[in-house]
Coordinates of C-alpha atoms and ligand atoms in Angstrom, one line a residue:
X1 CA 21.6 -68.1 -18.2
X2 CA 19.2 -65.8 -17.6
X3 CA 18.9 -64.1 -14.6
X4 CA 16.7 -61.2 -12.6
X5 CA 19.3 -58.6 -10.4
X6 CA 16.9 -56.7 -7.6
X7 CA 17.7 -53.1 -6.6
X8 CA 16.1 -51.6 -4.1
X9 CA 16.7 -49.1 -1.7
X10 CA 20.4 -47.2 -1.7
X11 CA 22.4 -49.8 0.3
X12 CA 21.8 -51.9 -2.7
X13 CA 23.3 -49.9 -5.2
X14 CA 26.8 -50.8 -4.4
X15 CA 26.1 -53.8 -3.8
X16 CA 24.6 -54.9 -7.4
X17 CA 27.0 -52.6 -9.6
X18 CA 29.8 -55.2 -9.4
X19 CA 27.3 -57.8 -9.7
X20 CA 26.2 -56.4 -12.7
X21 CA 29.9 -55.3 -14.3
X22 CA 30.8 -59.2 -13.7
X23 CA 27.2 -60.2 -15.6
X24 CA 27.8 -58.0 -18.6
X25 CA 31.6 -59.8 -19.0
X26 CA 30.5 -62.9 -18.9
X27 CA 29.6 -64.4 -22.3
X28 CA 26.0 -66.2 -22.6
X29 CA 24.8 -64.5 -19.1
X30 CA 22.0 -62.0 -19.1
X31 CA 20.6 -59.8 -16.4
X32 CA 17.0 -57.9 -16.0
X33 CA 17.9 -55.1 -13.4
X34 CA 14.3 -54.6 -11.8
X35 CA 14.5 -51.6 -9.1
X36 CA 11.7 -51.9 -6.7
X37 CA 11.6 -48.2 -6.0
X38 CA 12.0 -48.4 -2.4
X39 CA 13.9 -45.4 -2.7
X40 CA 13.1 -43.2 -5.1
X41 CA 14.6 -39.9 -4.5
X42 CA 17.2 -38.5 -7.2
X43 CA 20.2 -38.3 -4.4
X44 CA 18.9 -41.4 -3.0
X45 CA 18.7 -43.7 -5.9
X46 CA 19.2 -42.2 -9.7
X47 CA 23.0 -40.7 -8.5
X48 CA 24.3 -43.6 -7.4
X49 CA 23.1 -45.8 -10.3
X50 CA 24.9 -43.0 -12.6
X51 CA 28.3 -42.7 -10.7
X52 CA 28.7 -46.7 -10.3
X53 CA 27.6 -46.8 -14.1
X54 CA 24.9 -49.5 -13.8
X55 CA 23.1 -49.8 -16.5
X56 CA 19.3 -48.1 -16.4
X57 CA 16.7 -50.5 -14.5
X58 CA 14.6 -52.9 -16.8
X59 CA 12.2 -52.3 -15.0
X60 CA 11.3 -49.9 -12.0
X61 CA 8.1 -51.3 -10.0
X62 CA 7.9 -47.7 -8.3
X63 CA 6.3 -48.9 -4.8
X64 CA 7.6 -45.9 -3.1
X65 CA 7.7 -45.5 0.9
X66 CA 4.8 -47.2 3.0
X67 CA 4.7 -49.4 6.4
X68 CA 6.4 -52.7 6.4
X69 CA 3.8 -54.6 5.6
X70 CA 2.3 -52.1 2.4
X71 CA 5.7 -51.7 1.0
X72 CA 6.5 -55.6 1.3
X73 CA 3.2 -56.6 0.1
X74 CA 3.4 -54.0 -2.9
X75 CA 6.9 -55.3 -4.0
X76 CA 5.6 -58.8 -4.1
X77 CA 2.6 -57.8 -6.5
X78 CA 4.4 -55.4 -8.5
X79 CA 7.4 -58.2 -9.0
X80 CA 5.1 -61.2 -9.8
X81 CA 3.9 -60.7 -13.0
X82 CA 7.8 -59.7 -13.9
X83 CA 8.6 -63.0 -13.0
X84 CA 5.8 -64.5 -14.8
X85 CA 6.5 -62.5 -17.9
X86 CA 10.1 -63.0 -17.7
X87 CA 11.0 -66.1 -16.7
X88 CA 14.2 -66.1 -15.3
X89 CA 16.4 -68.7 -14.1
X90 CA 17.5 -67.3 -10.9
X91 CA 16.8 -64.0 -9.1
X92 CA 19.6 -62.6 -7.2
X93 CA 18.9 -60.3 -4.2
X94 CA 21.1 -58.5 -1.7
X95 CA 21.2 -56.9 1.4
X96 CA 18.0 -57.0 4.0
X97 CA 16.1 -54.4 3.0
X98 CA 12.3 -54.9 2.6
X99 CA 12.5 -55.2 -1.4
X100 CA 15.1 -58.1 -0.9
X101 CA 12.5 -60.5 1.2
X102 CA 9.4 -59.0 -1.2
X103 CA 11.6 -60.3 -4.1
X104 CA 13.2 -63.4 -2.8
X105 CA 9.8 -64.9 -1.6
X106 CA 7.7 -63.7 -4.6
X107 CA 10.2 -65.8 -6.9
X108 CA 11.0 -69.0 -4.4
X109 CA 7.0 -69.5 -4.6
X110 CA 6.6 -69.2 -8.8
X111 CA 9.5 -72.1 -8.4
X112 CA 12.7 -69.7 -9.8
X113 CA 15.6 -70.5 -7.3
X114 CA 16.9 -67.3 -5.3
X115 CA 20.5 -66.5 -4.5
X116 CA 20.7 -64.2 -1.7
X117 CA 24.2 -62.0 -1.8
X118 CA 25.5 -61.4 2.3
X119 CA 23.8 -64.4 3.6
X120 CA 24.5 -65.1 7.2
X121 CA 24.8 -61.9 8.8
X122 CA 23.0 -62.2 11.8
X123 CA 22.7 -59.4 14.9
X124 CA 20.6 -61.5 16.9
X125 CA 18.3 -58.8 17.9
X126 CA 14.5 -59.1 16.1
X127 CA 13.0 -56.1 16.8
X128 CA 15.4 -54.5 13.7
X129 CA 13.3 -54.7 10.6
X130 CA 16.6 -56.2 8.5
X131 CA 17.4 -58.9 11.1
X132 CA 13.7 -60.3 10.2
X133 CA 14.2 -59.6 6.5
X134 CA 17.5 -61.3 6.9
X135 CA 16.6 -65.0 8.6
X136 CA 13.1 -65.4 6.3
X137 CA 15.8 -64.3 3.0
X138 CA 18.4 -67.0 4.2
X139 CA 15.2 -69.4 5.1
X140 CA 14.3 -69.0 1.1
X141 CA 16.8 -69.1 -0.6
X142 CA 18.8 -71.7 -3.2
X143 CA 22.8 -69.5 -2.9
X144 CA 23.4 -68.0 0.3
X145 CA 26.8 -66.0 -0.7
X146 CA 28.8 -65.1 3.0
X147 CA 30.7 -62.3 3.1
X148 CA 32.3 -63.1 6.4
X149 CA 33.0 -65.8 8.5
X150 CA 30.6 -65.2 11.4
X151 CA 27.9 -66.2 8.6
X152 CA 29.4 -69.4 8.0
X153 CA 28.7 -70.0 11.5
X154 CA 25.6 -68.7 12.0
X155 CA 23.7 -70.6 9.3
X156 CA 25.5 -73.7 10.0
X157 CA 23.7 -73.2 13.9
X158 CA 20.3 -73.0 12.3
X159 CA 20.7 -76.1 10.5
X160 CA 20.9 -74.8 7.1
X161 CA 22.8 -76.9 4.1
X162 CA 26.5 -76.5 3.6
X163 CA 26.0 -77.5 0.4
X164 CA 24.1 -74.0 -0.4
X165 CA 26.6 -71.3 1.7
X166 CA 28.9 -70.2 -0.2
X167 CA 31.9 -68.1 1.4
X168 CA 32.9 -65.7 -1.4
X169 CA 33.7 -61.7 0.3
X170 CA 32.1 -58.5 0.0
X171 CA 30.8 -57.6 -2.6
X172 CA 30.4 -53.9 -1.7
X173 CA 34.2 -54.4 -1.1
X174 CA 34.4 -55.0 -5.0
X175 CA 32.9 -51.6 -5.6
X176 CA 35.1 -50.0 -3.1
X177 CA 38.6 -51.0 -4.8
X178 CA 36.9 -50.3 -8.1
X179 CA 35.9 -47.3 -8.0
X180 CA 38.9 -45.9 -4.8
X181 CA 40.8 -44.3 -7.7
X182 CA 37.7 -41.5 -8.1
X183 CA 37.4 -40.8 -4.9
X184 CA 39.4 -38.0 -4.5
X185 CA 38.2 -36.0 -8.0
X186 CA 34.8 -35.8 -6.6
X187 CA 36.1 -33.5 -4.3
X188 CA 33.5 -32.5 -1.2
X189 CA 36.1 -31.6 1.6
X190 CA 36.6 -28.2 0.5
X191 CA 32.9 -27.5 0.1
X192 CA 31.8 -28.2 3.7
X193 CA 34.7 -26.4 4.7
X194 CA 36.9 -29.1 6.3
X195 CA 40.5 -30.5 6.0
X196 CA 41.6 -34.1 5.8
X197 CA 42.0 -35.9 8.9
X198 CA 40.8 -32.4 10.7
X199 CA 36.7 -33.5 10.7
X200 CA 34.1 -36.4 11.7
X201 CA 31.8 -37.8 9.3
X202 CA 28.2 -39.0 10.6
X203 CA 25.1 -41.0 9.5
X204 CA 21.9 -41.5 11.6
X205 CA 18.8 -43.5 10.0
X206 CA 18.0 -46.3 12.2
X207 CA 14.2 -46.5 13.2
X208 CA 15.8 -47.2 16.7
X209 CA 18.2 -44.7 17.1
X210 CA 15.6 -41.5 15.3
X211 CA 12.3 -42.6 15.8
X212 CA 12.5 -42.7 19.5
X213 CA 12.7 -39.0 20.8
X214 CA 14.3 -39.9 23.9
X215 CA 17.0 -41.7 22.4
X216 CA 17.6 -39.3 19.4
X217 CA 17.7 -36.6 22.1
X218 CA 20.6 -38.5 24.1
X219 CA 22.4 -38.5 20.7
X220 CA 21.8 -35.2 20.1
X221 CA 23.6 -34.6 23.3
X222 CA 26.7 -36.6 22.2
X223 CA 27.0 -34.8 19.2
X224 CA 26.5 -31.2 20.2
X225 CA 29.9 -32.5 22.4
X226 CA 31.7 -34.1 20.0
X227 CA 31.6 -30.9 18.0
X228 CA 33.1 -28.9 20.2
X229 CA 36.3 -30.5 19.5
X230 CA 36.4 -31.2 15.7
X231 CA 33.5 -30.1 13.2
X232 CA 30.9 -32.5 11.8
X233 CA 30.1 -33.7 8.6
X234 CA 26.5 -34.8 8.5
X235 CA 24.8 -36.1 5.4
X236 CA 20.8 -36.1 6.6
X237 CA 18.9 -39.1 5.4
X238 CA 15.0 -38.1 4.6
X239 CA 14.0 -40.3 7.9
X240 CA 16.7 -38.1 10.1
X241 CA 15.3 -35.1 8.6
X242 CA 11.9 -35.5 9.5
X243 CA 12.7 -36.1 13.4
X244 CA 15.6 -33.0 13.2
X245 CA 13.0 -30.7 12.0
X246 CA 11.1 -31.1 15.0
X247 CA 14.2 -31.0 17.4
X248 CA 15.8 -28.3 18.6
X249 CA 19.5 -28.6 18.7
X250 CA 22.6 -26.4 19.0
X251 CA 25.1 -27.6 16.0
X252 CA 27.0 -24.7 15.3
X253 CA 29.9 -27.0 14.2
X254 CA 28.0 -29.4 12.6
X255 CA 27.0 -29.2 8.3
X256 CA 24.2 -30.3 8.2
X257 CA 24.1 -31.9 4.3
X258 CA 21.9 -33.6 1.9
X259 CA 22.7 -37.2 1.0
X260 CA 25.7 -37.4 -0.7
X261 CA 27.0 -39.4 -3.9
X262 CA 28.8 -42.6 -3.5
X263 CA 31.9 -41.1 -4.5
X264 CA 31.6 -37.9 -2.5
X265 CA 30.6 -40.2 0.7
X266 CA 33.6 -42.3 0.3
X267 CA 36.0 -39.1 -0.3
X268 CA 34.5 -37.6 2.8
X269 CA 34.8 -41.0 4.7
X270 CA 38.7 -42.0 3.1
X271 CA 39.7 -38.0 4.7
X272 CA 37.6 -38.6 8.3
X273 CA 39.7 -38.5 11.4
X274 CA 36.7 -41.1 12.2
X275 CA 33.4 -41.9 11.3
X276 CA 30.4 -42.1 13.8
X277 CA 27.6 -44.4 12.6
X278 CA 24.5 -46.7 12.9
X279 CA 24.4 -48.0 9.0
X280 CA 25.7 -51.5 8.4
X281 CA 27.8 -50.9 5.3
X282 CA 30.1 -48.1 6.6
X283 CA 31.1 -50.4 9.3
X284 CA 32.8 -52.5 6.8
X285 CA 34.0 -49.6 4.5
X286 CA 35.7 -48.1 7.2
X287 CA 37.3 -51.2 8.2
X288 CA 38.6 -51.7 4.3
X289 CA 40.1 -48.0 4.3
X290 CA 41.7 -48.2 8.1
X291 CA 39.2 -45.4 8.9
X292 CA 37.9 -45.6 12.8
X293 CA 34.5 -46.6 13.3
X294 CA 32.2 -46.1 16.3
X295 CA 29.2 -47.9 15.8
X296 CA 25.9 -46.4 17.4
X297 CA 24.3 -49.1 18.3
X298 CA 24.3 -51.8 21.1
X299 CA 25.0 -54.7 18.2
X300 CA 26.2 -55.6 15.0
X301 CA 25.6 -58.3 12.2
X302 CA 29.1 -57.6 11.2
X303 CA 31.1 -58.9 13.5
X304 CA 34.4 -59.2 11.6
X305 CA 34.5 -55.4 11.7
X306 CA 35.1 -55.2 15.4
X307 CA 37.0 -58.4 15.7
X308 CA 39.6 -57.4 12.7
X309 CA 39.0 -53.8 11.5
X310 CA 38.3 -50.6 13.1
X311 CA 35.0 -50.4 14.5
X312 CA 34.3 -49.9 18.1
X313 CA 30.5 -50.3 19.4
X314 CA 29.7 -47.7 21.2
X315 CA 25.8 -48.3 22.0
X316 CA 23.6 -45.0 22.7
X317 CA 24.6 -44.1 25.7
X318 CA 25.5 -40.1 25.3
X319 CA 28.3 -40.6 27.5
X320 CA 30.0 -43.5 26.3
X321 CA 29.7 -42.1 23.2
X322 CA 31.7 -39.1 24.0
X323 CA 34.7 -40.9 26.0
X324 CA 35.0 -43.1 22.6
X325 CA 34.9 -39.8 20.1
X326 CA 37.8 -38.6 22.4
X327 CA 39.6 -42.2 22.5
X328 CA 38.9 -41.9 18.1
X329 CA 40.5 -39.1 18.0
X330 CA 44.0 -40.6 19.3
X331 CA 43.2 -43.8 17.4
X332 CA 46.3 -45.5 15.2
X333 CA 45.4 -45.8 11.8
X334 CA 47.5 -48.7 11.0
X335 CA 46.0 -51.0 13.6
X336 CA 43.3 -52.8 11.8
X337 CA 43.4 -55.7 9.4
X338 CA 41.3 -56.4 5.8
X339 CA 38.8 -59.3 6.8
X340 CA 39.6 -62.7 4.2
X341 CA 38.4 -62.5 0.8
X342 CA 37.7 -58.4 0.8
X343 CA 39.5 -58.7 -2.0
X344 CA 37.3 -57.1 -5.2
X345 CA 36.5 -60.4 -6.4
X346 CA 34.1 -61.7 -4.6
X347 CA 31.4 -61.0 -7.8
X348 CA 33.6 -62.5 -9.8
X349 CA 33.1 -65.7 -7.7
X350 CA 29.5 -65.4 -7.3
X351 CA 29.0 -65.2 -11.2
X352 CA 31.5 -68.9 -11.0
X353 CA 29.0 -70.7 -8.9
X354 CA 25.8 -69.2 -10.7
X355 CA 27.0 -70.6 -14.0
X356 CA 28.7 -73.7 -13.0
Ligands
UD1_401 C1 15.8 -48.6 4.4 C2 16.1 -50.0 4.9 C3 17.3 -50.0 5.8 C4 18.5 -49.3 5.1 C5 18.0 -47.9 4.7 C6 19.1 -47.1 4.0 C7 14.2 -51.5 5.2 C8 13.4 -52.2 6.2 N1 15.0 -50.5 5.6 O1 15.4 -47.8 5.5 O2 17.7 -51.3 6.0 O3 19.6 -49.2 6.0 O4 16.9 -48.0 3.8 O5 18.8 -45.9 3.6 O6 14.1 -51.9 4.0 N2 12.3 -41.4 1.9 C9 12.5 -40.4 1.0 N3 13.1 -40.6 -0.2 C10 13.5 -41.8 -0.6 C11 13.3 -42.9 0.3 C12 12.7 -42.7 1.5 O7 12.1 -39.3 1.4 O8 14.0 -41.9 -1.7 C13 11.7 -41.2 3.2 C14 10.2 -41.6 3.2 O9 9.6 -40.6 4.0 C15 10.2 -42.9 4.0 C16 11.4 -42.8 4.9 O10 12.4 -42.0 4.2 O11 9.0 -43.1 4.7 C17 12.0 -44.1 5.2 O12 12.3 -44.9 4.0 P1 12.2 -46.5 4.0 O13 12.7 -47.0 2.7 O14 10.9 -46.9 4.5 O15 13.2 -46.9 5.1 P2 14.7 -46.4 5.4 O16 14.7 -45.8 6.7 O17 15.3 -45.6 4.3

């Protein structure tokens, strides 16, 4: 079996390193690794495929940043003629990032079935770029592999198959429990100058939350309070950065820091007193490590991560943000529960229905 693995942008990367680990295990399976380029920056992209040892791209189609519709357009030329040339049996995407609809429609339409890895998820609000990359992915494709049960449910309410969901975990979850045991040697705390369980980590990059600068400014204003009580940990994506430079804040507790290394992020996250967010991944890898969560945003596709673990949403409302952070602080660590199957297997069981 021969099959074509997309990477992306950075939420990818831990997504397709187990993915690929269970590929290279399995006897008479073979994988292409084609990276779109989406992301492109050393800290955002080359690290991560070096710490999570995936093997070097087949392939990189180099597309770079653009609007929706150039970058989504340019994946889908670039990728064709890979297809064509290559020949795969499946192609296997992940996440809801632009490259994963580019990839997943350029193959359904040369006739190459698609598997789509965390199917399901569903926010229900369409003016985020990922909930439309999201539905038309799940629309497309052959495998739609679940990684909790809320996506069960919500492709069974659009009508969709039973026959091709496929309830099998979290995959980034696989990466988590393989790589915990690292965490700590790649060290971090000390450099930014903060002790365990004595700090708040943060991450900002939504379109929604940065672009707008009335809403940015109303987080702004949540932050500069939250750091009054315990200092800030604050990896900058290249988006955030853009729309910082041209604010002007007072963070005098805040480190401000480049984007970090999987396995620095996850030290820095695994020591937080608590995490304050609008990315979809550390919602569920908080949950996993009993870490508190508060989500910036008014929704989530990831439900199980309020229902069971430790995320709270705390929408954009400065504050509402700031009676949560002091809440956080008080939070019990214990109170929180693993969702089903978050288990470091779910690759494992992805690779079982592929071949089978
Ligand atoms: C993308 C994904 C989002 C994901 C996020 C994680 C889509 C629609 N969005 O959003 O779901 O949560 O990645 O990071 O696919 N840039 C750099 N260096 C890079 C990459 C980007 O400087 O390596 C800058 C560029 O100026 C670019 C901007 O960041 O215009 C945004 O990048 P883009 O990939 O368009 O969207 P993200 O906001 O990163």
């Amino acid at each position: 079996m021969k099959l074509s693995v997309i990477a992306g942008a950075r939420p990818n990367f831990m997504k397709i390193a187990p993915i690929m680990w269970e590929i290279a295990r399995r006897p008479g399976v073979t994988a292409q690794l084609v990276h779109t380029g989406q992301h492109y920056d050393e800290k955002m992209s080359k690290l991560f495929f070096e710490q999570l040892q995936i093997p070097k791209p087949n392939i990189d189609l180099e597309v770079g940043s653009g609007s929706h519709a150039v970058q989504t357009a340019e994946v889908m030329k670039r990728f064709e003629p890979v297809v064509l040339e290559q020949k795969p049996d499946a192609v296997i995407v992940v996440g809801d990032v632009n490259s994963t609809i580019a990839c997943a429609m350029t193959a359904v339409k040369l006739g190459v079935p698609v598997a789509h890895v965390e199917a399901g998820l569903r926010s229900f609000d369409r003016t985020m770029p990922e909930e439309i990359n999201r539905l038309l992915t799940d629309a497309i494709s052959d495998w739609l592999f679940v990684s909790e049960p809320s996506g069960i449910e919500n492709l069974k309410k659009e009508g969709t198959d039973p026959k091709r969901v496929f309830f099998v975990g979290n995959v980034m979850i696989d990466t988590l429990v393989a790589c915990r045991d690292r965490f700590s040697a790649a060290g971090g705390l000390d450099a930014f100058g903060v002790r365990p369980n004595e700090y708040v980590v943060l991450t900002l990059h939504r379109p929604a939350n940065v672009d707008d600068p009335a809403v940015f400014g109303g987080l702004i204003r949540a932050i500069e309070a939250v750091q009054r009580d315990l200092p800030i940990v604050f990896p900058v994506h290249p988006r955030t950065r853009k729309i910082m430079a041209a604010q002007s804040t007072h963070l005098p507790n805040v480190k401000l820091v480049e984007p970090l290394g999987y396995l620095e992020f996850m030290n820095l996250v695994s020591n937080a007193r608590f995490v304050m967010t609008d990315s979809g991944g550390i919602q569920e890898e908080t949950t996993f490590l009993g870490v508190p969560c508060l989500t910036l945003r008014n929704n989530t596709e990831r439900p199980s991560t309020v229902d069971q673990g430790t995320n709270v949403l705390v929408g954009l409302d400065p504050d509402r943000i700031i009676a949560a952070a002091q809440t956080a602080v008080r939070a019990d660590r214990s109170a929180h529960r693993v969702p089903e199957l978050w288990d470091g297997r779910a690759s494992e069981r992805i690779i079982d229905v592929l071949t089978r």
